[in-house]
Amino acid sequence: MPAIVQFYFSAIVLMLPLLSCVGIGVYWARRELPFGGAFITTLVTSVTTPALVFHTFVTTHLDDRALADVAVATLLALLLCALVSALLLKLWKLPVRTLLPTAFLPNAGNLGLPISQMAFGDAGLSVAVAFFAVNSFVMHTVAVRLLPGVNTKGSWKSPILLASVVAVAMRLLDVPVPAWIVETSRMLGAVTVPLMLLSLGHALALIPSGGLRDGAKVAVIRLAVGLGAGLAVVWALDLEPLLAGALSLQMAMPCAVVSYMYVKRYTPLGDTAAGAVLVSTVAFLALAPVMLWLSRGGAY
């Protein structure tokens, strides 16, 4: 037990930079200081995140087989999580189609990337980026189609998806990447995580809490089913320890803010999705040291 407690406090110290960035975003929102949310969202989704994905894929020391294993495991884990989440939403008499994306899709960007890097280093970041690329594609194409009135025409042109395809193609074809492109993508990608964390804090501070009751149910589904689905898939596929630990940690992330934004835009249940994001994020941050201990215990 003392070892667990020691790791718990060590993990909190390691998370302080992450929490500080989120806190700055919260403070900025509470003080109503100027914040270019639309600009940051566009910059992150269209420029810096694709740059991070490209740079990670072309420089990672993980081999192509490992990246392919992560992609397959991610799809299977998300599918399993979606099926179980839909069943639980129906049992709790919550609208399945409207809240399913919020329930089964994790926040693989704002929290997933920095926490995976913190827990597993650069190799963990590579796993997280591969997971994030697949998760983003599912979120912006398949999952969003569940919501009424959504037009996803042309979503396959996502810069994140295109950056992933180009980087993977260059790896498979063994095409050398000019040093200036690698350095440019590194510089642009380096600002992605801080911007995501600031935006997360800013968004959390502005999210209404009116749907906390039903939102808490969705939050429980996201955290519990997500972690369970991740552990089940990595066990079934017998992934190597580092891949297993990083991927199961990604599946345990809280509800994604972008899911709330979609629900708010297209349905009347925005407050419920907001409550799910708030509750799941607070609960995850409180339980993060334990989850880090469990995932690292599976990796070493």
C-alpha positions as semicolon CSV with decimal commas, in nm:
position;residue;x (nm);y (nm);z (nm)
1;M;0,000;0,000;0,000
2;P;0,275;0,255;0,079
3;A;0,416;0,200;-0,271
4;I;0,074;0,276;-0,423
5;V;0,038;0,590;-0,211
6;Q;0,387;0,701;-0,306
7;F;0,313;0,651;-0,673
8;Y;-0,019;0,835;-0,630
9;F;0,151;1,149;-0,503
10;S;0,431;1,114;-0,759
11;A;0,169;1,098;-1,034
12;I;0,000;1,411;-0,900
13;V;0,334;1,594;-0,916
14;L;0,386;1,471;-1,272
15;M;0,039;1,595;-1,365
16;L;0,093;1,944;-1,226
17;P;0,205;2,092;-1,563
18;L;-0,107;1,946;-1,726
19;L;-0,333;2,071;-1,447
20;S;-0,166;2,411;-1,456
21;C;-0,242;2,454;-1,826
22;V;-0,604;2,350;-1,770
23;G;-0,622;2,587;-1,474
24;I;-0,499;2,879;-1,682
25;G;-0,778;2,810;-1,929
26;V;-1,033;2,805;-1,648
27;Y;-0,896;3,129;-1,503
28;W;-0,904;3,295;-1,846
29;A;-1,269;3,205;-1,888
30;R;-1,370;3,310;-1,537
31;R;-1,205;3,648;-1,579
32;E;-1,372;3,683;-1,921
33;L;-1,040;3,771;-2,080
34;P;-1,013;3,770;-2,462
35;F;-0,991;3,416;-2,594
36;G;-0,996;3,330;-2,963
37;G;-1,169;2,997;-2,924
38;A;-1,270;2,963;-3,288
39;F;-0,920;3,058;-3,404
40;I;-0,751;2,810;-3,167
41;T;-0,991;2,531;-3,264
42;T;-0,927;2,588;-3,633
43;L;-0,552;2,619;-3,582
44;V;-0,530;2,302;-3,374
45;T;-0,752;2,086;-3,595
46;S;-0,624;2,212;-3,930
47;V;-0,253;2,285;-3,869
48;T;-0,084;2,193;-3,543
49;T;-0,246;1,853;-3,478
50;P;-0,189;1,728;-3,835
51;A;0,172;1,848;-3,794
52;L;0,203;1,656;-3,467
53;V;0,054;1,344;-3,623
54;F;0,283;1,367;-3,928
55;H;0,598;1,431;-3,723
56;T;0,521;1,150;-3,479
57;F;0,449;0,894;-3,749
58;V;0,762;0,972;-3,953
59;T;0,998;0,985;-3,654
60;T;0,859;0,725;-3,411
61;H;1,074;0,428;-3,320
62;L;0,769;0,204;-3,314
63;D;0,769;-0,026;-3,615
64;D;0,489;-0,040;-3,872
65;R;0,352;-0,362;-3,722
66;A;0,311;-0,198;-3,382
67;L;0,130;0,102;-3,531
68;A;-0,099;-0,131;-3,725
69;D;-0,171;-0,327;-3,406
70;V;-0,266;-0,003;-3,230
71;A;-0,500;0,099;-3,514
72;V;-0,677;-0,239;-3,519
73;A;-0,701;-0,253;-3,139
74;T;-0,841;0,102;-3,131
75;L;-1,118;0,019;-3,377
76;L;-1,211;-0,299;-3,190
77;A;-1,206;-0,126;-2,850
78;L;-1,424;0,161;-2,975
79;L;-1,668;-0,084;-3,134
80;L;-1,696;-0,290;-2,816
81;C;-1,733;0,026;-2,607
82;A;-2,006;0,157;-2,840
83;L;-2,207;-0,166;-2,818
84;V;-2,195;-0,188;-2,439
85;S;-2,257;0,187;-2,401
86;A;-2,566;0,168;-2,623
87;L;-2,703;-0,115;-2,411
88;L;-2,650;0,076;-2,086
89;L;-2,800;0,397;-2,226
90;K;-3,108;0,201;-2,327
91;L;-3,133;0,034;-1,984
92;W;-3,112;0,377;-1,818
93;K;-3,376;0,509;-2,061
94;L;-3,149;0,773;-2,209
95;P;-3,160;0,862;-2,583
96;V;-2,913;0,621;-2,738
97;R;-2,845;0,786;-3,074
98;T;-2,801;1,132;-2,926
99;L;-2,574;1,044;-2,632
100;L;-2,385;0,744;-2,771
101;P;-2,098;0,948;-2,924
102;T;-2,047;1,125;-2,590
103;A;-2,052;0,793;-2,405
104;F;-1,814;0,584;-2,613
105;L;-1,563;0,832;-2,757
106;P;-1,278;0,935;-2,524
107;N;-1,097;1,269;-2,500
108;A;-0,794;1,133;-2,682
109;G;-0,659;1,477;-2,771
110;N;-0,673;1,729;-2,485
111;L;-0,590;1,473;-2,215
112;G;-0,494;1,156;-2,399
113;L;-0,181;1,290;-2,567
114;P;-0,010;1,458;-2,269
115;I;-0,100;1,188;-2,018
116;S;0,019;0,907;-2,242
117;Q;0,348;1,086;-2,301
118;M;0,383;1,149;-1,928
119;A;0,318;0,785;-1,845
120;F;0,510;0,611;-2,125
121;G;0,742;0,867;-2,280
122;D;0,782;0,920;-2,655
123;A;0,673;0,564;-2,733
124;G;0,353;0,627;-2,541
125;L;0,297;0,947;-2,736
126;S;0,332;0,752;-3,061
127;V;0,065;0,508;-2,945
128;A;-0,157;0,797;-2,834
129;V;-0,119;0,974;-3,168
130;A;-0,213;0,659;-3,359
131;F;-0,512;0,612;-3,127
132;F;-0,605;0,979;-3,164
133;A;-0,594;0,963;-3,543
134;V;-0,832;0,665;-3,554
135;N;-1,055;0,808;-3,281
136;S;-1,081;1,144;-3,459
137;F;-1,178;0,979;-3,786
138;V;-1,449;0,773;-3,613
139;M;-1,575;1,078;-3,424
140;H;-1,604;1,310;-3,724
141;T;-1,746;1,054;-3,967
142;V;-1,923;0,750;-3,824
143;A;-2,024;0,870;-3,477
144;V;-2,150;1,214;-3,573
145;R;-2,388;1,057;-3,825
146;L;-2,590;0,928;-3,531
147;L;-2,702;1,283;-3,454
148;P;-2,999;1,427;-3,645
149;G;-2,937;1,699;-3,899
150;V;-2,562;1,644;-3,933
151;N;-2,399;1,676;-4,273
152;T;-2,063;1,497;-4,282
153;K;-2,005;1,525;-4,656
154;G;-1,636;1,562;-4,724
155;S;-1,533;1,456;-4,371
156;W;-1,283;1,214;-4,520
157;K;-1,080;1,523;-4,614
158;S;-0,994;1,583;-4,247
159;P;-0,640;1,728;-4,222
160;I;-0,564;1,485;-3,939
161;L;-0,664;1,188;-4,155
162;L;-0,473;1,319;-4,455
163;A;-0,160;1,379;-4,245
164;S;-0,187;1,024;-4,112
165;V;-0,224;0,873;-4,460
166;V;0,068;1,072;-4,603
167;A;0,298;0,989;-4,312
168;V;0,210;0,618;-4,315
169;A;0,253;0,603;-4,694
170;M;0,598;0,762;-4,668
171;R;0,696;0,510;-4,401
172;L;0,575;0,212;-4,602
173;L;0,741;0,333;-4,922
174;D;1,056;0,432;-4,735
175;V;1,044;0,783;-4,881
176;P;1,295;1,017;-4,712
177;V;1,139;1,326;-4,554
178;P;1,340;1,649;-4,600
179;A;1,487;1,773;-4,273
180;W;1,317;2,112;-4,301
181;I;0,974;1,945;-4,325
182;V;1,048;1,731;-4,019
183;E;1,159;2,037;-3,822
184;T;0,863;2,247;-3,935
185;S;0,618;1,976;-3,833
186;R;0,799;1,939;-3,500
187;M;0,774;2,312;-3,424
188;L;0,408;2,332;-3,518
189;G;0,319;2,009;-3,342
190;A;0,491;2,119;-3,020
191;V;0,224;2,382;-2,950
192;T;-0,067;2,138;-2,994
193;V;-0,082;1,993;-2,642
194;P;-0,059;2,329;-2,456
195;L;-0,327;2,479;-2,680
196;M;-0,551;2,176;-2,628
197;L;-0,514;2,193;-2,251
198;L;-0,583;2,568;-2,241
199;S;-0,889;2,517;-2,460
200;L;-1,009;2,230;-2,240
201;G;-0,990;2,445;-1,928
202;H;-1,163;2,734;-2,102
203;A;-1,441;2,508;-2,231
204;L;-1,495;2,337;-1,895
205;A;-1,533;2,674;-1,722
206;L;-1,809;2,776;-1,964
207;I;-2,001;2,447;-1,981
208;P;-2,343;2,471;-1,811
209;S;-2,406;2,224;-1,530
210;G;-2,781;2,185;-1,577
211;G;-2,759;1,825;-1,700
212;L;-2,543;1,687;-1,420
213;R;-2,781;1,407;-1,317
214;D;-2,813;1,233;-1,653
215;G;-2,468;1,354;-1,749
216;A;-2,322;1,167;-1,453
217;K;-2,471;0,844;-1,587
218;V;-2,307;0,902;-1,925
219;A;-1,981;0,984;-1,746
220;V;-1,990;0,653;-1,557
221;I;-2,043;0,469;-1,886
222;R;-1,753;0,652;-2,051
223;L;-1,501;0,584;-1,776
224;A;-1,603;0,233;-1,668
225;V;-1,697;0,084;-2,005
226;G;-1,409;0,258;-2,180
227;L;-1,152;0,113;-1,943
228;G;-1,318;-0,229;-1,951
229;A;-1,330;-0,237;-2,331
230;G;-0,967;-0,131;-2,355
231;L;-0,850;-0,399;-2,113
232;A;-1,060;-0,666;-2,285
233;V;-0,921;-0,587;-2,631
234;V;-0,554;-0,566;-2,532
235;W;-0,596;-0,896;-2,346
236;A;-0,770;-1,063;-2,641
237;L;-0,507;-0,940;-2,888
238;D;-0,220;-1,014;-2,647
239;L;-0,051;-0,682;-2,722
240;E;0,297;-0,615;-2,591
241;P;0,295;-0,447;-2,247
242;L;0,370;-0,089;-2,351
243;L;0,109;-0,089;-2,628
244;A;-0,143;-0,252;-2,394
245;G;-0,085;-0,002;-2,114
246;A;-0,097;0,305;-2,337
247;L;-0,405;0,194;-2,529
248;S;-0,604;0,092;-2,222
249;L;-0,521;0,431;-2,069
250;Q;-0,651;0,606;-2,380
251;M;-0,979;0,416;-2,360
252;A;-1,022;0,532;-1,999
253;M;-1,016;0,903;-2,089
254;P;-1,322;1,120;-2,006
255;C;-1,587;1,237;-2,251
256;A;-1,457;1,448;-2,539
257;V;-1,545;1,818;-2,544
258;V;-1,605;1,800;-2,918
259;S;-1,881;1,542;-2,859
260;Y;-2,058;1,791;-2,635
261;M;-2,021;2,059;-2,901
262;Y;-2,184;1,835;-3,161
263;V;-2,471;1,741;-2,928
264;K;-2,526;2,104;-2,831
265;R;-2,531;2,215;-3,193
266;Y;-2,768;1,953;-3,333
267;T;-2,988;1,838;-3,042
268;P;-3,167;1,978;-2,734
269;L;-2,956;1,761;-2,498
270;G;-2,651;1,987;-2,484
271;D;-2,674;2,025;-2,106
272;T;-2,670;1,649;-2,054
273;A;-2,359;1,611;-2,270
274;A;-2,202;1,906;-2,088
275;G;-2,270;1,740;-1,754
276;A;-2,108;1,422;-1,884
277;V;-1,794;1,612;-1,984
278;L;-1,772;1,793;-1,650
279;V;-1,831;1,488;-1,431
280;S;-1,612;1,251;-1,630
281;T;-1,323;1,500;-1,650
282;V;-1,328;1,580;-1,278
283;A;-1,361;1,210;-1,190
284;F;-1,080;1,114;-1,428
285;L;-0,842;1,377;-1,289
286;A;-0,917;1,252;-0,938
287;L;-0,861;0,888;-1,039
288;A;-0,579;0,953;-1,288
289;P;-0,296;0,854;-1,051
290;V;-0,465;0,519;-0,987
291;M;-0,521;0,463;-1,360
292;L;-0,159;0,558;-1,430
293;W;-0,044;0,311;-1,169
294;L;-0,258;0,035;-1,318
295;S;-0,151;0,105;-1,676
296;R;0,217;0,135;-1,588
297;G;0,187;-0,181;-1,384
298;G;0,072;-0,355;-1,701
299;A;0,358;-0,211;-1,900
300;Y;0,649;-0,294;-1,678
